Tab-separated table of C-alpha atoms in Angstrom:
chain	number	residue	atom	x	y	z
A	1002	UNK	CA	-109.595	18.938	-27.807
A	1003	UNK	CA	-105.915	17.981	-27.787
A	1004	UNK	CA	-104.379	15.063	-25.885
A	1005	UNK	CA	-102.730	15.794	-22.539
A	1006	UNK	CA	-101.259	13.545	-19.878
A	1007	UNK	CA	-104.612	13.780	-18.091
A	1008	UNK	CA	-106.901	12.661	-20.916
A	1009	UNK	CA	-105.085	9.752	-22.527
A	1010	UNK	CA	-106.138	6.207	-21.686
A	1011	UNK	CA	-103.077	3.969	-21.897
A	1012	UNK	CA	-102.819	0.259	-22.651
A	1013	UNK	CA	-99.600	-0.411	-20.731
A	1014	UNK	CA	-98.721	-4.113	-20.867
A	1015	UNK	CA	-99.829	-7.720	-20.820
A	1016	UNK	CA	-98.003	-10.929	-19.995
A	1017	UNK	CA	-98.713	-14.601	-19.415
A	1018	UNK	CA	-97.342	-16.823	-16.642
A	1019	UNK	CA	-97.385	-20.412	-17.876
A	1020	UNK	CA	-96.791	-21.981	-14.471
A	1021	UNK	CA	-99.980	-20.507	-13.019
A	1022	UNK	CA	-101.842	-20.160	-16.354
A	1023	UNK	CA	-102.444	-16.503	-15.484
A	1024	UNK	CA	-102.746	-13.627	-17.938
A	1025	UNK	CA	-102.210	-10.121	-16.573
A	1026	UNK	CA	-103.397	-6.940	-18.286
A	1027	UNK	CA	-102.396	-3.453	-17.085
A	1028	UNK	CA	-103.912	-0.080	-18.003
A	1029	UNK	CA	-103.476	3.535	-16.937
A	1030	UNK	CA	-106.264	6.067	-16.629
A	1031	UNK	CA	-106.356	9.649	-15.447
A	1032	UNK	CA	-104.475	10.898	-12.351
A	1033	UNK	CA	-101.990	8.057	-12.840
A	1034	UNK	CA	-104.550	5.478	-11.748
A	1035	UNK	CA	-103.511	1.959	-12.732
A	1036	UNK	CA	-105.830	-0.968	-13.366
A	1037	UNK	CA	-104.602	-4.574	-13.261
A	1038	UNK	CA	-106.780	-7.487	-14.327
A	1039	UNK	CA	-105.828	-11.146	-14.008
A	1040	UNK	CA	-107.369	-14.146	-15.753
A	1041	UNK	CA	-106.610	-17.654	-14.472
A	1042	UNK	CA	-107.218	-20.209	-17.213
A	1043	UNK	CA	-108.251	-23.840	-16.841
A	1044	UNK	CA	-105.485	-26.411	-16.680
A	1045	UNK	CA	-104.441	-27.896	-20.047
A	1046	UNK	CA	-104.653	-31.367	-18.518
A	1047	UNK	CA	-108.427	-31.000	-18.756
A	1048	UNK	CA	-108.279	-31.173	-22.575
A	1049	UNK	CA	-107.468	-34.196	-24.774
A	1050	UNK	CA	-104.603	-32.418	-26.615
A	1051	UNK	CA	-102.832	-31.300	-23.446
A	1052	UNK	CA	-99.598	-33.151	-24.265
A	1053	UNK	CA	-99.000	-31.123	-27.426
A	1054	UNK	CA	-96.743	-28.039	-27.276
A	1055	UNK	CA	-98.467	-24.651	-27.072
A	1056	UNK	CA	-98.313	-22.432	-30.143
A	1057	UNK	CA	-96.718	-19.403	-28.470
A	1058	UNK	CA	-97.065	-17.118	-31.485
A	1059	UNK	CA	-100.818	-17.709	-31.676
A	1060	UNK	CA	-101.090	-17.342	-27.902
A	1061	UNK	CA	-99.377	-13.958	-27.880
A	1062	UNK	CA	-101.626	-12.637	-30.635
A	1063	UNK	CA	-104.732	-13.836	-28.804
A	1064	UNK	CA	-103.464	-12.190	-25.616
A	1065	UNK	CA	-102.960	-8.936	-27.511
A	1066	UNK	CA	-106.532	-9.031	-28.795
A	1067	UNK	CA	-107.895	-9.718	-25.296
A	1068	UNK	CA	-105.698	-6.912	-23.926
A	1069	UNK	CA	-107.438	-4.304	-26.062
A	1070	UNK	CA	-110.955	-5.704	-25.619
A	1071	UNK	CA	-110.701	-6.033	-21.827
A	1072	UNK	CA	-109.592	-2.407	-21.789
A	1073	UNK	CA	-113.233	-1.374	-22.350
A	1074	UNK	CA	-113.930	-2.289	-18.705
A	1075	UNK	CA	-111.483	0.370	-17.481
A	1076	UNK	CA	-111.695	2.896	-20.313
A	1077	UNK	CA	-115.287	3.593	-19.309
A	1078	UNK	CA	-114.088	5.210	-16.051
A	1079	UNK	CA	-112.379	7.884	-18.170
A	1080	UNK	CA	-113.905	8.081	-21.652
A	1081	UNK	CA	-111.645	10.000	-23.998
A	1082	UNK	CA	-110.952	10.073	-27.747
A	1083	UNK	CA	-107.243	9.612	-27.023
A	1084	UNK	CA	-105.734	6.194	-26.429
A	1085	UNK	CA	-102.147	4.994	-26.398
A	1086	UNK	CA	-101.125	1.506	-27.494
A	1087	UNK	CA	-97.425	0.615	-27.475
A	1088	UNK	CA	-97.552	-1.669	-30.511
A	1089	UNK	CA	-98.417	-0.827	-34.113
A	1090	UNK	CA	-101.864	-1.212	-35.642
A	1091	UNK	CA	-102.785	-1.375	-39.285
A	1092	UNK	CA	-105.908	0.251	-40.737
A	1093	UNK	CA	-108.124	-2.827	-40.302
A	1094	UNK	CA	-107.107	-3.191	-36.658
A	1095	UNK	CA	-107.691	0.496	-35.956
A	1096	UNK	CA	-111.136	0.294	-37.571
A	1097	UNK	CA	-111.938	-2.894	-35.642
A	1098	UNK	CA	-111.045	-1.432	-32.255
A	1099	UNK	CA	-112.817	1.827	-33.069
A	1100	UNK	CA	-115.986	-0.123	-33.688
A	1101	UNK	CA	-115.557	-2.039	-30.417
A	1102	UNK	CA	-114.992	1.154	-28.403
A	1103	UNK	CA	-117.797	3.050	-30.151
A	1104	UNK	CA	-120.583	0.651	-31.236
A	1105	UNK	CA	-119.640	-1.731	-28.424
A	1106	UNK	CA	-119.882	1.067	-25.850
A	1107	UNK	CA	-122.989	2.682	-27.337
A	1108	UNK	CA	-125.220	1.826	-24.373
A	1109	UNK	CA	-122.566	3.251	-22.041
A	1110	UNK	CA	-122.486	6.396	-24.177
A	1111	UNK	CA	-126.283	6.697	-24.119
A	1112	UNK	CA	-126.509	6.301	-20.350
A	1113	UNK	CA	-123.770	8.875	-19.770
A	1114	UNK	CA	-124.805	11.437	-22.433
A	1115	UNK	CA	-121.684	10.925	-24.550
A	1116	UNK	CA	-121.255	11.114	-28.325
A	1117	UNK	CA	-119.153	9.048	-30.707
A	1118	UNK	CA	-116.571	11.847	-30.752
A	1119	UNK	CA	-116.016	11.422	-27.026
A	1120	UNK	CA	-115.233	7.705	-27.308
A	1121	UNK	CA	-111.891	6.098	-28.200
A	1122	UNK	CA	-110.336	6.725	-31.611
A	1123	UNK	CA	-107.520	4.326	-32.478
A	1124	UNK	CA	-105.158	5.504	-35.207
A	1125	UNK	CA	-103.267	3.241	-37.604
A	1126	UNK	CA	-99.487	3.322	-37.573
A	1127	UNK	CA	-98.251	5.035	-40.778
A	1128	UNK	CA	-96.777	2.691	-43.404
A	1129	UNK	CA	-97.298	-0.337	-41.154
A	1130	UNK	CA	-98.135	-3.758	-42.525
A	1131	UNK	CA	-99.095	-6.355	-39.940
A	1132	UNK	CA	-97.216	-9.679	-40.042
A	1133	UNK	CA	-99.007	-12.642	-41.566
A	1134	UNK	CA	-101.191	-14.848	-39.400
A	1135	UNK	CA	-99.548	-17.979	-38.031
A	1136	UNK	CA	-100.093	-21.610	-38.928
A	1137	UNK	CA	-101.887	-23.516	-36.175
A	1138	UNK	CA	-102.199	-27.277	-35.838
A	1139	UNK	CA	-104.670	-27.794	-32.971
A	1140	UNK	CA	-107.904	-29.772	-33.114
A	1141	UNK	CA	-111.021	-30.099	-31.009
A	1142	UNK	CA	-114.006	-28.037	-29.858
A	1143	UNK	CA	-114.244	-25.565	-27.001
A	1144	UNK	CA	-117.938	-24.855	-26.365
A	1145	UNK	CA	-118.705	-21.694	-24.393
A	1146	UNK	CA	-121.275	-22.482	-21.709
A	1147	UNK	CA	-123.343	-20.318	-19.377
A	1148	UNK	CA	-126.126	-22.548	-18.103
A	1149	UNK	CA	-128.633	-20.731	-20.309
A	1150	UNK	CA	-130.911	-22.224	-22.939
A	1151	UNK	CA	-128.730	-21.351	-25.933
A	1152	UNK	CA	-125.459	-22.905	-24.793
A	1153	UNK	CA	-127.185	-25.987	-23.368
A	1154	UNK	CA	-128.891	-26.467	-26.738
A	1155	UNK	CA	-125.507	-26.304	-28.483
A	1156	UNK	CA	-124.131	-28.909	-26.059
A	1157	UNK	CA	-127.144	-31.104	-26.787
A	1158	UNK	CA	-126.686	-30.788	-30.568
A	1159	UNK	CA	-123.027	-31.779	-30.227
A	1160	UNK	CA	-123.932	-34.756	-28.044
A	1161	UNK	CA	-126.565	-35.894	-30.559
A	1162	UNK	CA	-123.824	-36.098	-33.182
A	1163	UNK	CA	-121.396	-37.796	-30.777
A	1164	UNK	CA	-118.952	-34.934	-31.236
A	1165	UNK	CA	-116.503	-34.558	-28.332
A	1166	UNK	CA	-116.179	-31.057	-26.887
A	1167	UNK	CA	-114.908	-29.222	-23.843
A	1168	UNK	CA	-117.592	-27.280	-21.912
A	1169	UNK	CA	-115.958	-23.974	-20.878
A	1170	UNK	CA	-117.193	-21.314	-18.483
A	1171	UNK	CA	-115.753	-17.921	-17.555
A	1172	UNK	CA	-116.392	-17.161	-13.887
A	1173	UNK	CA	-115.983	-14.013	-11.814
A	1174	UNK	CA	-115.758	-15.954	-8.546
A	1175	UNK	CA	-115.048	-19.392	-7.095
A	1176	UNK	CA	-118.431	-20.591	-8.350
A	1177	UNK	CA	-119.885	-21.828	-11.627
A	1178	UNK	CA	-123.206	-23.424	-12.654
A	1179	UNK	CA	-122.991	-27.085	-11.642
A	1180	UNK	CA	-125.394	-28.035	-14.406
A	1181	UNK	CA	-122.344	-27.763	-16.688
A	1182	UNK	CA	-120.846	-30.827	-15.008
A	1183	UNK	CA	-123.689	-32.905	-16.464
A	1184	UNK	CA	-123.160	-32.200	-20.149
A	1185	UNK	CA	-120.645	-35.002	-20.687
A	1186	UNK	CA	-120.654	-38.185	-18.564
A	1187	UNK	CA	-117.931	-38.176	-15.880
A	1188	UNK	CA	-116.590	-34.824	-17.084
A	1189	UNK	CA	-116.581	-31.535	-15.194
A	1190	UNK	CA	-116.690	-28.199	-16.945
A	1191	UNK	CA	-113.446	-26.333	-17.569
A	1192	UNK	CA	-113.532	-23.020	-15.751
A	1193	UNK	CA	-111.439	-19.885	-16.162
A	1194	UNK	CA	-111.682	-17.087	-13.600
A	1195	UNK	CA	-111.734	-13.407	-14.468
A	1196	UNK	CA	-110.514	-11.142	-11.675
A	1197	UNK	CA	-111.432	-7.557	-12.518
A	1198	UNK	CA	-109.678	-4.785	-10.645
A	1199	UNK	CA	-112.809	-4.030	-8.653
A	1200	UNK	CA	-111.024	-1.997	-6.003
A	1201	UNK	CA	-109.532	0.438	-8.498
A	1202	UNK	CA	-112.792	0.604	-10.422
A	1203	UNK	CA	-114.534	1.551	-7.189
A	1204	UNK	CA	-111.922	4.140	-6.244
A	1205	UNK	CA	-111.888	5.735	-9.683
A	1206	UNK	CA	-115.380	7.155	-9.095
A	1207	UNK	CA	-115.665	7.493	-12.854
A	1208	UNK	CA	-118.470	6.586	-15.224
A	1209	UNK	CA	-119.994	3.132	-15.380
A	1210	UNK	CA	-121.957	1.180	-17.945
A	1211	UNK	CA	-122.257	-1.819	-20.229
A	1212	UNK	CA	-119.250	-3.161	-22.166
A	1213	UNK	CA	-119.148	-5.525	-25.201
A	1214	UNK	CA	-118.878	-8.535	-22.912
A	1215	UNK	CA	-119.409	-11.126	-25.659
A	1216	UNK	CA	-116.249	-9.971	-27.439
A	1217	UNK	CA	-114.302	-10.070	-24.175
A	1218	UNK	CA	-115.448	-13.609	-23.403
A	1219	UNK	CA	-114.687	-14.752	-26.970
A	1220	UNK	CA	-111.162	-13.344	-26.788
A	1221	UNK	CA	-110.520	-15.244	-23.549
A	1222	UNK	CA	-112.022	-18.397	-25.054
A	1223	UNK	CA	-109.494	-18.076	-27.900
A	1224	UNK	CA	-106.666	-18.055	-25.374
A	1225	UNK	CA	-108.137	-21.078	-23.597
A	1226	UNK	CA	-108.524	-22.982	-26.868
A	1227	UNK	CA	-104.886	-22.310	-27.768
A	1228	UNK	CA	-103.772	-23.522	-24.329
A	1229	UNK	CA	-105.857	-26.651	-24.967
A	1230	UNK	CA	-104.503	-26.988	-28.529
A	1231	UNK	CA	-108.049	-26.820	-29.899
A	1232	UNK	CA	-108.997	-25.143	-33.155
A	1233	UNK	CA	-112.761	-24.555	-32.873
A	1234	UNK	CA	-114.543	-22.201	-30.489
A	1235	UNK	CA	-118.328	-22.462	-30.495
A	1236	UNK	CA	-120.486	-19.686	-29.122
A	1237	UNK	CA	-124.271	-20.015	-28.776
A	1238	UNK	CA	-125.883	-16.918	-30.247
A	1239	UNK	CA	-129.020	-16.841	-32.343
A	1240	UNK	CA	-130.249	-14.252	-34.808
A	1241	UNK	CA	-130.433	-11.340	-32.421
A	1242	UNK	CA	-129.288	-7.858	-31.538
A	1243	UNK	CA	-130.208	-6.143	-34.798
A	1244	UNK	CA	-132.699	-3.669	-33.314
A	1245	UNK	CA	-131.115	-0.488	-31.924
A	1246	UNK	CA	-132.663	0.990	-28.789
A	1247	UNK	CA	-131.979	4.581	-29.899
A	1248	UNK	CA	-129.532	6.689	-31.903
A	1249	UNK	CA	-126.819	9.133	-30.829
A	1250	UNK	CA	-126.242	11.019	-34.060
A	1251	UNK	CA	-124.911	8.302	-36.382
A	1252	UNK	CA	-124.165	5.925	-33.470
A	1253	UNK	CA	-126.809	3.187	-33.015
A	1254	UNK	CA	-127.377	2.336	-29.354
A	1255	UNK	CA	-127.335	-1.442	-29.046
A	1256	UNK	CA	-126.901	-3.473	-25.867
A	1257	UNK	CA	-126.317	-6.583	-27.983
A	1258	UNK	CA	-123.873	-5.161	-30.534
A	1259	UNK	CA	-121.164	-7.780	-29.910
A	1260	UNK	CA	-123.783	-10.526	-30.381
A	1261	UNK	CA	-124.898	-9.426	-33.838
A	1262	UNK	CA	-124.176	-11.331	-37.047
A	1263	UNK	CA	-121.945	-8.541	-38.442
A	1264	UNK	CA	-120.003	-8.550	-35.155
A	1265	UNK	CA	-119.494	-12.329	-35.378
A	1266	UNK	CA	-118.131	-12.003	-38.910
A	1267	UNK	CA	-115.916	-9.064	-37.913
A	1268	UNK	CA	-114.426	-10.965	-34.976
A	1269	UNK	CA	-113.851	-14.070	-37.104
A	1270	UNK	CA	-112.122	-11.982	-39.756
A	1271	UNK	CA	-109.827	-10.447	-37.147
A	1272	UNK	CA	-108.866	-13.936	-35.944
A	1273	UNK	CA	-108.259	-15.086	-39.520
A	1274	UNK	CA	-106.056	-12.098	-40.390
A	1275	UNK	CA	-104.044	-11.602	-37.224
A	1276	UNK	CA	-104.024	-14.853	-35.231
A	1277	UNK	CA	-104.534	-17.871	-37.488
A	1278	UNK	CA	-106.841	-18.926	-40.346
A	1279	UNK	CA	-106.818	-22.380	-38.731
A	1280	UNK	CA	-108.737	-21.095	-35.698
A	1281	UNK	CA	-112.505	-20.933	-36.175
A	1282	UNK	CA	-115.027	-19.148	-33.945
A	1283	UNK	CA	-118.765	-18.791	-34.419
A	1284	UNK	CA	-122.249	-19.914	-33.431
A	1285	UNK	CA	-124.133	-22.965	-34.769
A	1286	UNK	CA	-127.367	-21.289	-33.605
A	1287	UNK	CA	-126.822	-18.115	-35.631
A	1288	UNK	CA	-129.305	-19.251	-38.271
A	1289	UNK	CA	-132.186	-19.513	-35.786
A	1290	UNK	CA	-134.457	-16.899	-34.245
A	1291	UNK	CA	-134.630	-16.747	-30.462
A	1292	UNK	CA	-138.159	-18.115	-30.656
A	1293	UNK	CA	-137.045	-21.103	-32.718
A	1294	UNK	CA	-134.205	-21.739	-30.265
A	1295	UNK	CA	-136.796	-21.791	-27.473
A	1296	UNK	CA	-138.828	-24.361	-29.399
A	1297	UNK	CA	-135.758	-26.542	-29.987
A	1298	UNK	CA	-134.816	-26.285	-26.322
A	1299	UNK	CA	-138.334	-27.303	-25.302
A	1300	UNK	CA	-138.126	-30.311	-27.626
A	1301	UNK	CA	-134.577	-31.468	-26.976
A	1302	UNK	CA	-133.531	-30.151	-23.567
A	1303	UNK	CA	-136.526	-29.425	-21.360
A	1304	UNK	CA	-136.827	-32.877	-19.830
A	1305	UNK	CA	-133.165	-32.840	-18.755
A	1306	UNK	CA	-132.464	-29.194	-17.927
A	1307	UNK	CA	-135.804	-27.493	-17.156
A	1308	UNK	CA	-135.128	-27.225	-13.412
A	1309	UNK	CA	-131.394	-26.554	-13.649
A	1310	UNK	CA	-130.973	-23.922	-16.394
A	1311	UNK	CA	-131.498	-20.179	-16.245
A	1312	UNK	CA	-131.092	-17.140	-18.481
A	1313	UNK	CA	-131.594	-14.640	-15.636
A	1314	UNK	CA	-128.604	-12.318	-15.226
A	1315	UNK	CA	-129.975	-10.695	-12.076
A	1316	UNK	CA	-130.118	-13.924	-10.074
A	1317	UNK	CA	-127.017	-15.633	-11.402
A	1318	UNK	CA	-124.408	-13.560	-13.195
A	1319	UNK	CA	-123.592	-10.561	-11.029
A	1320	UNK	CA	-120.005	-10.174	-9.818
A	1321	UNK	CA	-119.044	-12.696	-7.102
A	1322	UNK	CA	-122.508	-14.324	-7.081
A	1323	UNK	CA	-122.750	-17.954	-5.977
A	1324	UNK	CA	-124.388	-19.399	-9.086
A	1325	UNK	CA	-123.699	-23.059	-8.409
A	1326	UNK	CA	-127.450	-23.629	-8.571
A	1327	UNK	CA	-129.123	-21.421	-11.156
A	1328	UNK	CA	-132.405	-19.666	-10.459
A	1329	UNK	CA	-134.780	-16.998	-11.797
A	1330	UNK	CA	-135.612	-13.668	-10.148
A	1331	UNK	CA	-138.964	-13.465	-11.961
A	1332	UNK	CA	-138.854	-9.663	-12.217
A	1333	UNK	CA	-136.167	-8.656	-14.744
A	1334	UNK	CA	-136.477	-8.213	-18.535
A	1335	UNK	CA	-134.569	-11.472	-19.137
A	1336	UNK	CA	-137.095	-13.426	-17.084
A	1337	UNK	CA	-140.024	-11.779	-18.860
A	1338	UNK	CA	-138.345	-12.377	-22.228
A	1339	UNK	CA	-137.820	-16.072	-21.410
A	1340	UNK	CA	-141.407	-16.421	-20.219
A	1341	UNK	CA	-142.627	-15.016	-23.542
A	1342	UNK	CA	-140.330	-17.233	-25.603
A	1343	UNK	CA	-141.339	-20.454	-23.846
A	1344	UNK	CA	-145.080	-19.727	-23.571
A	1345	UNK	CA	-145.845	-21.237	-27.033
A	1346	UNK	CA	-143.955	-24.466	-26.323
A	1347	UNK	CA	-144.107	-25.161	-22.576
A	1348	UNK	CA	-147.359	-25.553	-20.586
A	1349	UNK	CA	-148.074	-22.977	-17.891
A	1350	UNK	CA	-147.833	-25.675	-15.217
A	1351	UNK	CA	-144.214	-26.272	-16.263
A	1352	UNK	CA	-143.233	-22.596	-16.526
A	1353	UNK	CA	-144.669	-21.841	-13.101
A	1354	UNK	CA	-142.162	-24.300	-11.647
A	1355	UNK	CA	-139.528	-21.747	-12.676
A	1356	UNK	CA	-141.332	-18.447	-12.072
A	1357	UNK	CA	-143.919	-19.446	-9.431
A	1358	UNK	CA	-146.681	-17.568	-11.266
A	1359	UNK	CA	-148.085	-16.514	-14.624
A	1360	UNK	CA	-146.024	-13.415	-15.453
A	1361	UNK	CA	-148.711	-12.160	-17.853
A	1362	UNK	CA	-150.858	-11.485	-14.786
A	1363	UNK	CA	-148.127	-9.635	-12.890
A	1364	UNK	CA	-149.151	-5.982	-12.877
A	1365	UNK	CA	-145.680	-4.743	-11.929
A	1366	UNK	CA	-144.283	-6.298	-15.120
A	1367	UNK	CA	-146.638	-4.599	-17.570
A	1368	UNK	CA	-144.158	-1.824	-18.346
A	1369	UNK	CA	-141.445	-4.412	-19.034
A	1370	UNK	CA	-143.814	-6.304	-21.335
A	1371	UNK	CA	-144.561	-3.071	-23.190
A	1372	UNK	CA	-140.839	-2.445	-23.743
A	1373	UNK	CA	-140.306	-5.972	-25.024
A	1374	UNK	CA	-143.373	-5.843	-27.254
A	1375	UNK	CA	-142.827	-2.301	-28.579
A	1376	UNK	CA	-146.002	-0.790	-27.157
A	1377	UNK	CA	-146.855	2.796	-26.082
A	1378	UNK	CA	-143.379	4.035	-26.974
A	1379	UNK	CA	-141.809	2.137	-24.086
A	1380	UNK	CA	-138.083	1.759	-24.720
A	1381	UNK	CA	-136.740	-1.713	-25.360
A	1382	UNK	CA	-134.875	-2.881	-22.213
A	1383	UNK	CA	-131.094	-2.952	-22.240
A	1384	UNK	CA	-130.773	-6.729	-22.192
A	1385	UNK	CA	-130.081	-9.661	-24.509
A	1386	UNK	CA	-133.643	-10.290	-25.617
A	1387	UNK	CA	-135.689	-11.292	-28.642
A	1388	UNK	CA	-136.850	-8.878	-31.313
A	1389	UNK	CA	-140.153	-7.059	-30.919
A	1390	UNK	CA	-141.748	-8.931	-33.805
A	1391	UNK	CA	-140.797	-12.397	-32.601
A	1392	UNK	CA	-141.912	-11.633	-29.041
A	1393	UNK	CA	-145.266	-10.424	-30.356
A	1394	UNK	CA	-145.500	-13.706	-32.249
A	1395	UNK	CA	-144.625	-15.633	-29.080
A	1396	UNK	CA	-147.391	-13.881	-27.151
A	1397	UNK	CA	-150.033	-14.751	-29.718
A	1398	UNK	CA	-148.799	-18.360	-29.978
A	1399	UNK	CA	-148.889	-18.956	-26.202
A	1400	UNK	CA	-150.497	-22.214	-25.131
A	1401	UNK	CA	-153.975	-22.399	-23.571
A	1402	UNK	CA	-154.127	-21.511	-19.889
A	1403	UNK	CA	-151.860	-18.481	-19.927
A	1404	UNK	CA	-153.231	-15.100	-18.896
A	1405	UNK	CA	-153.818	-12.121	-21.149
A	1406	UNK	CA	-152.071	-8.761	-20.973
A	1407	UNK	CA	-154.419	-5.809	-20.301
A	1408	UNK	CA	-153.400	-3.983	-23.472
A	1409	UNK	CA	-153.495	-4.769	-27.177
A	1410	UNK	CA	-150.451	-6.617	-28.518
A	1411	UNK	CA	-150.241	-6.126	-32.300
A	1412	UNK	CA	-150.231	-9.202	-34.468
A	1413	UNK	CA	-147.032	-10.008	-36.314
A	1414	UNK	CA	-146.221	-11.794	-39.556
A	1415	UNK	CA	-142.850	-12.897	-38.165
A	1416	UNK	CA	-141.933	-16.430	-39.322
A	1417	UNK	CA	-139.894	-17.714	-36.401
A	1418	UNK	CA	-138.691	-20.775	-38.322
A	1419	UNK	CA	-137.024	-18.724	-41.042
A	1420	UNK	CA	-133.331	-19.588	-41.184
A	1421	UNK	CA	-130.528	-17.034	-41.494
A	1422	UNK	CA	-126.926	-16.982	-42.662
A	1423	UNK	CA	-124.273	-18.854	-40.682
A	1424	UNK	CA	-120.570	-19.429	-41.156
A	1425	UNK	CA	-119.992	-22.498	-43.307
A	1426	UNK	CA	-117.922	-24.368	-40.727
A	1427	UNK	CA	-120.790	-24.559	-38.172
A	1428	UNK	CA	-123.146	-26.427	-40.515
A	1429	UNK	CA	-121.591	-29.748	-39.487
A	1430	UNK	CA	-122.886	-29.237	-35.930
A	1431	UNK	CA	-126.582	-28.818	-36.870
C-alpha cells in the first residue's frame, strides 16, 4: 500500500498560551477531518517555585512529546501505516514512537483485527542529528495522583519522610477526587483538565479502543512540572503489565504496555536524551508486586483512606464522570482484582464496607475470577490488574471468613515480597 491524501494521519501543530496555561494540539485524519485537543494546566502559583522563570526550551520539547503521544487518541479513528510529522526525528525517536503506536495500541489492534503492519510507522529523517538536551534548574516533586491505592501509598511514603510534594491530577471534567485534598494539610490538589475533541471523535465514526494512557498522562505531567519549575515526576506503578493477553504475529497484546518496567525506562531515556537529563520520572513502587503494594496500603493507609479511595475505573474514571467522591461498582475486573489483592490483609467485614458483599460468592463474577486466575482458558481481562500467579497467591492467603470459589484455583509459589529493579533516584523515597 502506498500513501495517498486519504490514508495519511497528520500531526499538524501544537502551541501553548501562557496567559491561560492552555496547550493546543491539532491533527488531521481522513476526509480532511481535523481534531483539536486542549489541555488546561494548573496555575504555577500553586507550586513553591512559581516565581522562577519557565524554561521555555524544555517546555517546548515536552509539548512536542505530548503532541505525538496524544495523537494516539485520534489516530485510532483512522489506523494507517503512514503518518506525517512536520519536524525531524532521529532513529531513536522514530523507534520510540513506533513502539508507542504499535505495542501501545496492541489491544486496539486486537479488538479491531489489525496487524502491526497496519499501525503507524514513523521514519527517521535522513542524516538528522537531534539537538542536545537542555540544562534545567528546577527542583521539587510532582506526584501523580488518582485516588487509587498505589498513588495514595506513594503520597503516604513521601509524608512519612517529610518530603514536600505537589499532588497532581489530570481530569477530563470539572471534577476530581476530593480525597486528594487531604494528602497535605491545608493544601488542595493541583488539577489539569484534558479536553478531548469528543465531538469530532464521535463524528468520525472510525475505530475505537484503548490507548497508552499512562504515557499520555506522564507527558502532560512533564509539562506541568516544567511550569512549576520542578524536576521530579513520581508515578505510582508496581511490578505489573508483563503478561501479554495474546499475540498478533510478533506483536504482544498488552493492555498495560505503557505501565511496564521496560516502558518506564524507555520513557525516562527519551526525557534524558531530548528534554533534559535534569528531569527525572519514575515510580518508587516499581520494585513491589501488586500484592505487596496491597499489604503496604493495608498497613499504612487503610485507617485513613479505606472509605475514600477507589481503583474502580467503571465507577470513577469515565469521561465527564463526577468523581468527587470515589466509589466501587463491584462488578468490573478492577473491583474483583482489588478484592483479591486485599483479601489476605483486610478482614471481610472491612472489605464488605466497600463492596457490600463477599465477591467470592458472587456467581456472576466467576468468569471474571477465572480470567484473573488463569483458569479454563478464560482470557485475562483488559485492565490494569495483578499477574495470574500473584492473584492465585492472594486467593490462597485470604483471611478466615471469606467464601470459596466453586472451582479449583491452582497453588502458586509466587513470593509477593520479592523486590524488583527500580531507577536509582527513587530509592530515596522508600
